[in-house]
XYZ file of C-alpha atoms in Angstrom:
650
model
C 0.245 0.170 0.054
C 1.392 3.377 -1.123
C 2.557 5.288 1.884
C 2.003 9.320 2.541
C 2.258 11.776 -0.343
C 3.692 14.376 0.620
C 2.677 17.760 -1.089
C 5.451 20.038 -1.347
C 4.849 24.013 -1.062
C 6.047 25.018 -4.573
C 5.449 22.305 -7.004
C 5.978 18.949 -6.545
C 3.805 15.899 -5.501
C 5.998 13.094 -4.752
C 4.366 9.406 -3.732
C 6.806 7.068 -1.898
C 5.957 3.140 -1.468
C 8.689 1.326 1.299
C 11.495 3.657 0.808
C 11.489 4.450 -3.143
C 9.490 7.178 -4.865
C 6.628 5.768 -7.005
C 5.293 8.868 -8.594
C 6.444 12.855 -9.275
C 3.721 15.345 -10.184
C 3.230 19.128 -9.973
C 0.711 20.581 -8.146
C -1.388 22.645 -10.574
C -0.485 20.443 -13.819
C -3.764 20.092 -15.489
C -2.164 17.125 -17.270
C -1.413 15.131 -14.128
C 1.750 13.902 -15.551
C 4.085 11.356 -13.639
C 7.528 12.317 -14.285
C 8.542 8.940 -13.578
C 7.971 5.547 -14.909
C 5.571 3.331 -13.272
C 7.801 1.005 -12.069
C 5.184 -1.750 -11.406
C 5.253 -3.275 -14.742
C 1.854 -1.827 -15.809
C 3.590 0.930 -18.088
C 6.167 -1.226 -19.657
C 6.197 -5.029 -18.397
C 9.836 -4.859 -18.369
C 10.256 -1.972 -15.863
C 9.198 -3.231 -12.488
C 10.194 -2.643 -8.718
C 13.666 -3.034 -9.145
C 13.920 0.101 -11.469
C 11.919 2.615 -9.137
C 13.200 5.699 -7.908
C 15.970 5.393 -5.511
C 16.828 1.682 -6.327
C 19.939 0.608 -7.887
C 23.137 -1.435 -8.428
C 26.705 -1.456 -8.064
C 29.856 -3.360 -8.276
C 31.744 -4.143 -5.189
C 35.309 -5.331 -5.707
C 33.983 -6.324 -8.913
C 30.825 -8.400 -7.947
C 27.347 -7.368 -9.232
C 24.890 -6.068 -6.632
C 21.333 -4.104 -5.888
C 19.301 -2.794 -3.896
C 15.567 -2.126 -3.839
C 15.450 -0.224 -0.383
C 17.801 1.007 2.025
C 19.704 -1.827 3.061
C 23.155 -3.624 3.489
C 24.301 -5.311 0.417
C 27.486 -6.981 -0.267
C 29.352 -5.221 2.715
C 28.235 -1.921 1.799
C 25.450 -0.288 3.607
C 23.090 2.021 1.208
C 21.194 4.382 3.057
C 18.979 7.339 1.699
C 17.942 10.555 3.269
C 14.841 11.853 1.753
C 12.979 15.275 3.026
C 10.949 17.792 1.233
C 11.652 21.521 2.051
C 10.082 24.513 0.580
C 8.675 22.555 -2.542
C 11.962 20.919 -3.304
C 12.863 17.087 -3.022
C 16.095 16.795 -1.257
C 17.939 13.460 -1.046
C 21.293 11.857 -0.258
C 22.462 8.454 -0.791
C 25.267 7.153 1.731
C 27.416 4.080 0.637
C 29.130 2.817 3.757
C 31.636 0.079 3.937
C 30.805 -2.141 7.296
C 33.415 -4.577 6.766
C 36.933 -4.817 8.343
C 38.622 -4.617 4.552
C 38.884 -2.336 1.881
C 36.313 -2.141 -0.898
C 36.509 -0.977 -4.254
C 32.467 0.587 -5.270
C 32.247 0.383 -9.254
C 29.312 1.182 -12.018
C 27.227 2.832 -9.122
C 24.075 3.429 -10.499
C 21.129 4.913 -9.021
C 17.976 4.433 -10.697
C 16.270 7.742 -11.947
C 13.239 6.582 -14.074
C 12.534 9.929 -15.758
C 9.354 9.207 -18.066
C 11.195 9.569 -21.639
C 9.355 7.855 -24.304
C 7.140 7.825 -27.096
C 3.434 6.196 -26.254
C 1.516 5.598 -29.459
C -1.017 8.341 -28.995
C 0.252 11.632 -29.729
C -1.487 13.858 -26.985
C -0.204 11.331 -24.154
C 3.390 11.729 -25.899
C 3.441 15.591 -25.898
C 1.503 16.464 -22.532
C 2.609 13.465 -20.517
C 6.218 12.189 -21.644
C 9.750 14.369 -21.605
C 13.151 14.648 -22.674
C 15.231 13.877 -19.931
C 18.759 15.909 -20.661
C 21.302 14.423 -18.208
C 24.777 16.216 -17.629
C 27.170 14.039 -15.653
C 29.302 17.014 -15.207
C 31.440 15.927 -11.943
C 30.621 18.082 -8.914
C 28.145 20.221 -11.253
C 26.104 17.637 -12.634
C 22.405 18.035 -13.353
C 19.271 16.729 -15.088
C 16.801 18.970 -16.940
C 13.431 17.304 -17.978
C 11.374 19.083 -20.582
C 7.743 18.214 -21.382
C 8.129 16.975 -24.898
C 5.144 19.824 -26.030
C 7.709 22.355 -24.403
C 4.792 23.359 -22.178
C 5.800 24.349 -18.606
C 6.069 23.023 -15.948
C 8.987 20.755 -16.187
C 11.709 18.917 -13.981
C 15.018 19.367 -13.015
C 17.985 18.232 -10.738
C 20.793 19.795 -9.387
C 23.524 17.966 -7.805
C 24.508 19.351 -4.442
C 27.194 16.886 -2.683
C 29.613 14.235 -4.220
C 30.233 13.712 -7.988
C 27.808 12.497 -10.840
C 30.470 11.028 -12.922
C 28.163 9.512 -15.726
C 24.852 7.519 -16.616
C 23.563 4.614 -17.998
C 20.533 3.551 -19.742
C 18.997 0.020 -18.785
C 16.277 -2.515 -20.666
C 16.906 -1.159 -24.231
C 16.124 -3.792 -26.684
C 13.907 -4.174 -30.048
C 11.519 -6.239 -28.028
C 11.402 -3.585 -25.050
C 10.000 -0.676 -26.790
C 12.683 -0.284 -29.649
C 13.020 3.341 -30.813
C 10.216 4.588 -28.821
C 11.840 3.701 -25.272
C 14.898 5.414 -24.340
C 15.600 3.384 -21.113
C 15.588 3.320 -17.706
C 17.995 6.451 -16.617
C 20.287 5.660 -13.920
C 22.947 8.211 -12.723
C 26.427 6.993 -11.805
C 28.353 8.656 -8.757
C 32.119 8.324 -8.903
C 33.933 5.255 -8.486
C 35.516 4.787 -5.042
C 37.836 3.000 -2.953
C 36.450 2.774 0.546
C 38.679 1.856 4.070
C 36.776 0.211 6.724
C 34.299 2.577 7.971
C 34.583 4.971 5.520
C 31.269 6.270 3.317
C 31.013 8.292 0.485
C 27.560 10.278 -0.446
C 25.985 11.963 -3.411
C 23.257 14.654 -2.819
C 20.832 16.241 -5.076
C 17.597 18.493 -5.145
C 14.667 17.651 -7.473
C 12.243 20.791 -8.192
C 9.957 22.259 -10.697
C 10.939 24.924 -13.436
C 9.306 26.817 -16.062
C 11.832 26.469 -18.474
C 15.737 26.987 -19.437
C 16.312 30.527 -18.068
C 14.324 29.181 -14.671
C 16.207 25.980 -14.600
C 19.566 27.368 -14.496
C 18.440 30.200 -12.065
C 17.008 27.718 -9.522
C 20.397 24.986 -10.219
C 22.375 27.962 -8.604
C 19.901 29.168 -5.873
C 19.573 25.204 -5.098
C 23.274 24.899 -4.208
C 24.599 23.399 -7.695
C 26.570 24.884 -10.024
C 25.946 26.418 -13.548
C 29.121 25.497 -15.736
C 29.204 27.016 -19.102
C 32.055 27.786 -22.174
C 31.418 30.841 -24.488
C 31.699 27.941 -27.255
C 31.811 24.318 -27.676
C 33.742 24.223 -30.550
C 36.983 25.905 -31.176
C 39.593 26.264 -33.466
C 43.354 24.734 -32.436
C 45.108 27.354 -30.819
C 42.070 29.633 -29.919
C 41.212 30.329 -26.385
C 37.549 29.948 -24.842
C 36.682 31.339 -21.423
C 35.010 28.940 -19.183
C 32.690 30.032 -16.268
C 31.462 28.548 -13.158
C 28.343 30.294 -11.068
C 27.078 29.537 -7.866
C 25.209 31.272 -5.124
C 28.642 32.062 -3.652
C 29.871 33.900 -6.868
C 31.431 33.525 -10.059
C 34.751 31.829 -11.341
C 36.393 32.104 -14.573
C 39.121 30.254 -16.474
C 40.608 30.781 -19.875
C 41.412 27.547 -21.772
C 43.668 27.627 -25.131
C 42.624 24.437 -27.485
C 45.717 22.393 -27.755
C 44.736 20.300 -30.870
C 41.820 18.289 -32.499
C 39.769 16.162 -30.821
C 37.422 15.847 -27.479
C 38.794 17.868 -24.722
C 37.315 17.752 -21.020
C 38.012 21.186 -19.831
C 37.847 21.130 -15.879
C 36.963 24.588 -13.879
C 37.620 24.684 -10.032
C 34.924 26.938 -8.066
C 33.885 27.265 -4.572
C 35.406 29.443 -1.845
C 38.314 26.438 -1.265
C 38.277 25.688 -4.944
C 37.629 22.027 -3.954
C 34.602 21.742 -6.134
C 35.070 20.916 -9.806
C 33.145 21.087 -12.946
C 33.794 20.672 -16.385
C 32.907 21.411 -20.086
C 33.690 19.495 -23.026
C 34.988 21.243 -25.959
C 35.765 20.030 -29.663
C 38.953 20.746 -30.957
C 39.295 21.145 -35.051
C 41.886 22.039 -37.300
C 41.469 23.479 -40.715
C 37.798 22.770 -41.704
C 38.316 22.998 -45.782
C 41.194 20.471 -45.203
C 38.961 18.262 -43.324
C 35.963 18.371 -45.644
C 38.255 17.602 -48.445
C 39.989 14.760 -46.871
C 36.501 13.168 -45.882
C 35.285 13.521 -49.621
C 38.355 11.691 -50.921
C 37.721 8.893 -48.203
C 34.753 8.476 -49.394
C 35.996 7.936 -53.027
C 38.680 5.796 -51.695
C 36.976 3.638 -49.249
C 33.108 3.550 -50.102
C 32.686 3.592 -53.679
C 31.882 0.250 -55.262
C 33.557 -0.860 -58.190
C 31.583 -3.639 -60.046
C 32.148 -2.854 -63.607
C 28.687 -3.881 -65.801
C 27.439 -4.973 -62.629
C 24.234 -2.988 -61.095
C 25.964 -2.105 -57.880
C 28.904 -0.079 -59.534
C 29.358 3.414 -58.958
C 27.349 2.689 -55.669
C 28.315 4.502 -51.945
C 28.065 2.004 -48.904
C 28.874 2.013 -45.083
C 32.606 1.462 -44.601
C 33.874 -0.368 -41.181
C 36.848 2.022 -40.459
C 38.048 -0.901 -37.931
C 37.684 -4.107 -40.313
C 38.809 -1.747 -43.189
C 36.000 -3.136 -45.421
C 33.044 -1.948 -47.180
C 29.578 -3.486 -45.969
C 27.935 -4.883 -48.846
C 24.429 -6.296 -47.588
C 23.600 -8.038 -50.474
C 26.504 -10.239 -50.332
C 25.396 -11.666 -46.483
C 23.169 -13.800 -45.485
C 19.769 -12.370 -44.315
C 20.364 -11.977 -40.331
C 21.669 -8.758 -40.826
C 20.953 -7.335 -43.959
C 18.503 -4.430 -43.106
C 18.310 -1.325 -45.086
C 19.924 0.741 -42.791
C 22.918 -0.845 -43.909
C 21.992 -0.553 -47.418
C 23.322 0.693 -50.738
C 20.504 3.442 -51.011
C 18.535 5.463 -48.463
C 20.582 7.740 -46.040
C 23.687 6.744 -48.071
C 22.711 9.194 -50.635
C 23.911 11.981 -48.130
C 27.392 10.805 -49.572
C 26.391 11.900 -52.761
C 25.080 14.797 -52.350
C 28.167 15.923 -49.813
C 30.424 14.887 -52.955
C 28.270 17.053 -55.447
C 28.123 20.030 -53.221
C 32.247 19.514 -52.675
C 32.586 19.354 -56.428
C 30.951 23.043 -56.641
C 33.541 24.230 -54.199
C 36.482 24.030 -56.644
C 37.011 20.285 -57.157
C 34.475 19.557 -59.977
C 37.554 17.497 -62.198
C 37.952 15.373 -58.983
C 34.839 14.336 -58.530
C 32.439 14.745 -61.367
C 33.546 11.126 -62.840
C 32.630 9.551 -59.547
C 29.175 11.573 -59.688
C 28.226 10.451 -63.105
C 28.922 6.767 -61.927
C 26.806 7.680 -58.872
C 24.025 9.376 -60.977
C 23.615 6.217 -63.136
C 23.694 3.953 -60.424
C 20.784 6.008 -58.779
C 18.469 6.131 -61.820
C 19.243 2.941 -63.294
C 19.340 0.843 -60.093
C 17.626 2.245 -57.591
C 14.886 4.247 -59.466
C 12.152 2.943 -62.055
C 11.916 4.951 -65.415
C 8.484 6.527 -63.281
C 10.663 7.526 -60.728
C 9.592 5.050 -58.361
C 12.745 4.927 -55.946
C 13.812 1.896 -53.860
C 16.378 1.528 -51.006
C 17.927 -1.474 -52.365
C 18.794 -2.883 -55.724
C 17.264 -5.771 -54.547
C 13.517 -4.333 -54.337
C 12.355 -4.484 -50.649
C 8.745 -4.816 -49.564
C 7.988 -1.554 -49.815
C 9.177 1.697 -51.440
C 9.951 3.881 -48.511
C 8.500 7.659 -48.793
C 11.557 9.253 -46.918
C 14.035 8.209 -49.714
C 12.372 10.453 -52.228
C 14.049 13.828 -50.639
C 17.107 12.598 -50.904
C 17.318 11.681 -54.493
C 15.976 14.997 -55.176
C 18.430 16.993 -53.468
C 20.984 14.930 -55.326
C 19.494 15.899 -58.351
C 19.568 19.517 -57.234
C 23.005 19.605 -56.257
C 23.769 17.886 -59.961
C 21.825 20.510 -61.816
C 23.577 23.196 -60.061
C 26.914 21.595 -60.642
C 26.638 20.970 -64.358
C 23.379 23.313 -65.325
C 21.952 20.407 -67.299
C 18.156 20.456 -67.189
C 17.906 16.603 -67.142
C 18.833 16.649 -63.389
C 16.332 19.404 -62.758
C 13.490 17.204 -64.286
C 14.880 14.099 -62.474
C 14.004 16.221 -59.104
C 10.875 17.251 -60.380
C 9.856 13.732 -61.784
C 10.951 12.295 -58.170
C 8.749 14.687 -56.649
C 5.475 14.244 -58.691
C 6.235 10.382 -58.042
C 6.553 10.810 -54.221
C 3.018 12.661 -54.277
C 1.363 10.235 -56.971
C 0.009 7.498 -54.413
C 0.406 4.437 -55.918
C 1.038 2.658 -52.598
C 3.622 5.130 -51.387
C 2.462 6.617 -47.997
C 3.787 9.806 -47.594
C 4.181 11.233 -43.865
C 2.967 14.513 -42.819
C 6.897 15.007 -42.319
C 9.680 13.845 -44.564
C 13.246 13.616 -43.146
C 14.571 17.151 -43.830
C 12.823 17.729 -47.017
C 13.217 21.317 -48.354
C 10.769 22.907 -50.237
C 12.713 26.034 -51.268
C 15.682 25.111 -53.444
C 13.136 22.685 -55.678
C 10.873 25.806 -56.015
C 13.657 28.146 -56.757
C 15.666 26.040 -59.340
C 12.413 25.388 -61.195
C 11.464 29.025 -61.390
C 15.135 29.728 -62.290
C 14.829 27.481 -65.092
C 11.617 29.088 -66.219
C 9.210 25.924 -65.201
C 6.819 28.464 -63.253
C 3.984 25.694 -64.026
C 5.951 23.056 -62.193
C 6.897 25.060 -59.613
C 3.307 26.027 -59.074
C 2.413 22.266 -58.606
C 4.901 21.710 -56.216
C 3.532 24.803 -53.998
C 0.070 23.324 -54.569
C 0.880 19.956 -53.790
C 3.018 20.692 -50.528
C 0.110 23.354 -49.577
C -2.134 20.365 -48.962
C 0.715 18.087 -47.517
C 1.527 20.544 -44.801
C -2.101 21.372 -43.471
C -1.826 18.531 -40.439
C 1.075 20.649 -39.577
C -0.424 24.079 -39.984
C -3.038 23.143 -37.657
C -0.449 21.858 -35.072
C -1.936 22.889 -31.433
C 1.001 21.617 -29.650
C -0.476 18.118 -28.413
C -0.556 15.681 -31.610
C 0.603 14.923 -35.186
C 0.946 11.903 -37.345
C 4.268 9.924 -36.715
C 5.985 7.021 -39.004
C 8.631 4.843 -37.996
C 9.937 6.444 -34.822
C 7.398 8.315 -32.362
C 9.701 11.489 -32.501
C 12.886 12.678 -33.797
C 15.158 16.094 -34.135
C 14.628 15.375 -37.895
C 10.879 15.255 -37.646
C 11.103 18.598 -35.904
C 13.325 20.450 -37.973
C 12.026 19.175 -41.413
C 8.277 20.334 -40.151
C 9.338 23.855 -38.873
C 11.622 24.366 -41.847
C 8.824 23.330 -44.387
C 6.384 25.818 -42.854
C 8.740 28.604 -43.121
C 9.623 27.921 -46.610
C 6.317 27.611 -47.530
C 5.367 30.785 -45.611
C 7.822 32.906 -47.360
C 7.198 31.560 -50.537
C 3.532 32.077 -50.588
C 3.882 35.494 -48.020
C 1.168 33.669 -45.802
C 2.083 34.314 -42.093
C -0.060 31.603 -40.864
C 2.682 29.251 -41.784
C 5.244 30.873 -39.513
C 2.868 31.481 -36.683
C 2.841 27.430 -36.956
C 6.341 27.147 -36.902
C 6.450 29.157 -33.700
C 4.339 26.521 -32.303
C 6.237 23.566 -33.231
C 9.362 25.700 -32.092
C 8.322 24.772 -28.480
C 8.991 21.212 -28.923
C 12.189 21.618 -30.453
C 13.330 23.544 -27.731
C 12.227 21.026 -25.703
C 14.142 18.321 -27.841
C 17.242 20.114 -27.649
C 19.562 19.777 -24.516
C 21.679 22.564 -22.957
C 24.414 20.558 -21.528
C 27.703 22.604 -21.337
C 29.237 19.997 -24.105
C 29.620 19.808 -27.964
C 28.039 16.755 -27.728
C 24.306 17.990 -26.531
C 24.742 22.096 -26.222
C 21.422 22.792 -28.683
C 22.074 19.163 -29.917
C 18.321 17.194 -29.994
C 18.125 14.060 -28.203
C 18.182 10.926 -30.364
C 18.901 7.476 -28.961
C 18.196 4.538 -31.291
C 20.552 4.906 -34.385
C 23.548 3.224 -32.726
C 21.553 0.199 -32.945
C 19.992 0.498 -36.565
C 22.964 2.306 -38.219
C 26.293 0.990 -36.061
C 28.320 -1.544 -36.270
C 28.080 -2.562 -32.667
C 24.394 -2.522 -32.407
C 24.254 -0.141 -29.423
C 21.257 1.392 -28.351
C 21.575 4.842 -26.345
C 21.682 8.607 -27.047
C 23.677 9.410 -29.828
C 24.959 12.675 -29.380
C 25.496 14.325 -31.516
C 23.521 12.931 -34.404
C 23.839 13.842 -38.240
C 20.241 14.719 -38.482
C 20.879 17.714 -35.902
C 22.588 19.387 -38.781
C 19.193 19.735 -40.295
C 18.070 21.334 -37.083
C 20.724 24.008 -37.620
C 19.361 25.098 -41.013
C 15.891 25.010 -39.866
C 16.768 27.515 -36.760
C 18.654 30.157 -39.544
C 15.689 29.913 -41.929
C 13.447 30.676 -38.556
C 15.610 33.628 -37.434
C 15.188 34.993 -40.899
C 11.059 34.513 -40.923
C 10.864 35.971 -37.393
C 13.938 38.400 -37.326
C 15.328 36.494 -34.318
C 18.830 36.315 -34.601
C 19.729 34.205 -31.762
C 18.529 31.240 -33.796
C 21.373 31.765 -36.429
C 23.872 32.126 -33.639
C 22.896 28.669 -32.260
C 22.653 27.274 -35.799
C 26.553 27.761 -35.777
C 27.417 25.985 -32.667
C 25.138 22.843 -33.973
C 26.522 23.205 -37.272
C 30.097 22.760 -36.161
C 29.697 20.405 -33.305
C 28.938 17.843 -36.547
C 32.348 18.190 -37.165
C 32.896 16.002 -34.800
C 31.831 13.075 -36.156
C 34.585 13.000 -38.189
C 38.634 12.407 -37.953
C 41.276 14.311 -39.335
C 41.783 11.432 -41.714
C 38.590 11.347 -42.862
C 37.176 8.520 -41.300
C 33.347 8.842 -40.174
C 31.370 7.785 -37.376
C 27.371 7.060 -37.725
C 26.786 7.185 -34.160
C 28.733 8.680 -31.264
C 27.134 6.716 -28.521
C 27.594 9.287 -25.338
C 26.319 7.189 -22.375
C 29.111 5.169 -20.070
C 27.006 2.221 -20.398
C 23.643 0.864 -22.154
C 22.441 -2.494 -20.515
C 25.625 -2.837 -18.302
C 27.829 -2.940 -21.656
C 30.497 -0.065 -21.860
C 29.084 2.068 -24.718
C 30.733 5.756 -24.536
C 32.530 6.396 -27.903
C 32.155 6.657 -31.619
C 30.779 3.632 -33.587
C 33.241 2.267 -36.104
C 30.900 2.002 -38.713
C 31.021 5.199 -41.594
C 27.061 4.857 -42.878
C 25.034 7.981 -42.869
C 26.621 10.602 -41.252
C 27.618 12.731 -44.370
C 24.191 14.497 -43.987
C 25.952 16.274 -41.250
C 28.408 17.942 -43.602
C 25.711 18.646 -46.228
C 24.065 20.694 -43.669
C 27.616 22.443 -42.645
C 27.941 23.311 -46.466
C 24.588 24.261 -47.091
C 24.596 27.477 -48.635
C 21.805 29.082 -46.156
C 23.977 29.061 -43.214
C 27.926 27.773 -43.937
C 29.770 29.943 -41.277
C 33.410 29.354 -40.863
C 34.599 28.566 -37.287
């Protein structure tokens, strides 16, 4: 039977049962959203009492133990102090060595099961689910959970004692929510060695907030630390200011980037300088050199040579660890799914090469592009522009692929001036919306309206341009009517590319037609974009939309978990610039630069790419943090970086 429910003066309503928290709501919130997964197997049958808030697991001298309530386990006493003060939930978790020998505690996981998932019903998803942005920032760690709709109130957690060194996602699997379930979030204090009688603690405060500005204000007010850098991507040799703000004052540090790569930059703060926070800054060298090196890497390693065969000229994934192309058509059926195919998202490589050819490298890349064009038109498309993801026809023609064919043809038209490529783009567009077995989603991954309309008009094809606008006006109707609570989704319940392509489409159509209603609708959608984007002081996550499934679908290691950053976030940068242009809010253009620059972290100076930078320390108990070795779809990030609408040098 549930224990007493404490109504916190300021906001929270917390339900407790036998030493664990079972429910968190915010007083006055009309949705009655529970910010926690229901740990009783009713919401998800794989989330039971093992994962209630305040339960956890750890390794003691390498041996695994777990606890469901404050108890002694494996010679370590786990105790929890839990109080409510001024409308804020305060918790302290203490681990005491009660043996007569030293113990080493590792992989300490305190379960904090934020309700971060995508249920089938859109209204439920928007109103009663969240994005939980985790910052394992050492002494200055925090979590900001934002309702998916962007509508306040939201929830925050501020570390006030001890060190939050990492986090884990648990219970991820295809049969356990697949791409629509982020997992059970567990916060991890730092590993520690305890002598007999010693103890270690971590404490935090949980509170309601009204949005990012209010979150950071309360973070500081409640005893946490707001650590930030003035930018999160820096040129080698560039100096960046890092600050730490607490209720006691401000501390600063100037840091100079020593070289390319991922840098953890610490800053000491507090009266005695004993507390330490950190930021994560990406160092980059010459960007133009990086782009050219990557383009040449694609040609050298990812281009298929199959003279006279149907795969000649294809661009395919490449295992940078094993040093071999992935050719699923040569495999057994077990792992031969479309996310490794010779079509689909891999078209980003062709688009990127066409854009590089326009930037002074036509002689080098045009022969490759002509082979690739022939592969697309002869092997992946029918004469009527029906478009496939594999040369061996799959069971469905995926609507999401069509915009990528269109984008490639538009870039080839820009490169050569030949009308046939523009005709191919229009033909592919017309086939997409012609029906005949294609289910067209209300949103398509980064479908850009304006480049197609502008190119048709510039070529004198005004009737075709008008047809595009008329068709897209009807297609955008559901997004135009968006009320902040529901929309139709396909494949994944929510994703950064879904929100960015919708906002971008509304803005483009509004500008092309002069209809202000579309920009107004884009403003409503922007609330969810803001909720999806984190503000952690890291190039991995600052203004980067949360995405947590494509390490499994696109990677060699098939790892679930937060992919931060992900290449589709580059599309969000482009959308931010278009939104800034339409609304006059220049702040979005400045933020777009940071997002676009962060995409460069998916590539190494020697041209290798990664389809998934897995950010959690562990997923399902397995070490995860780091880049997947498969170069797959990540070149869309460089397409967005080069896109003329927002290319900005570092």
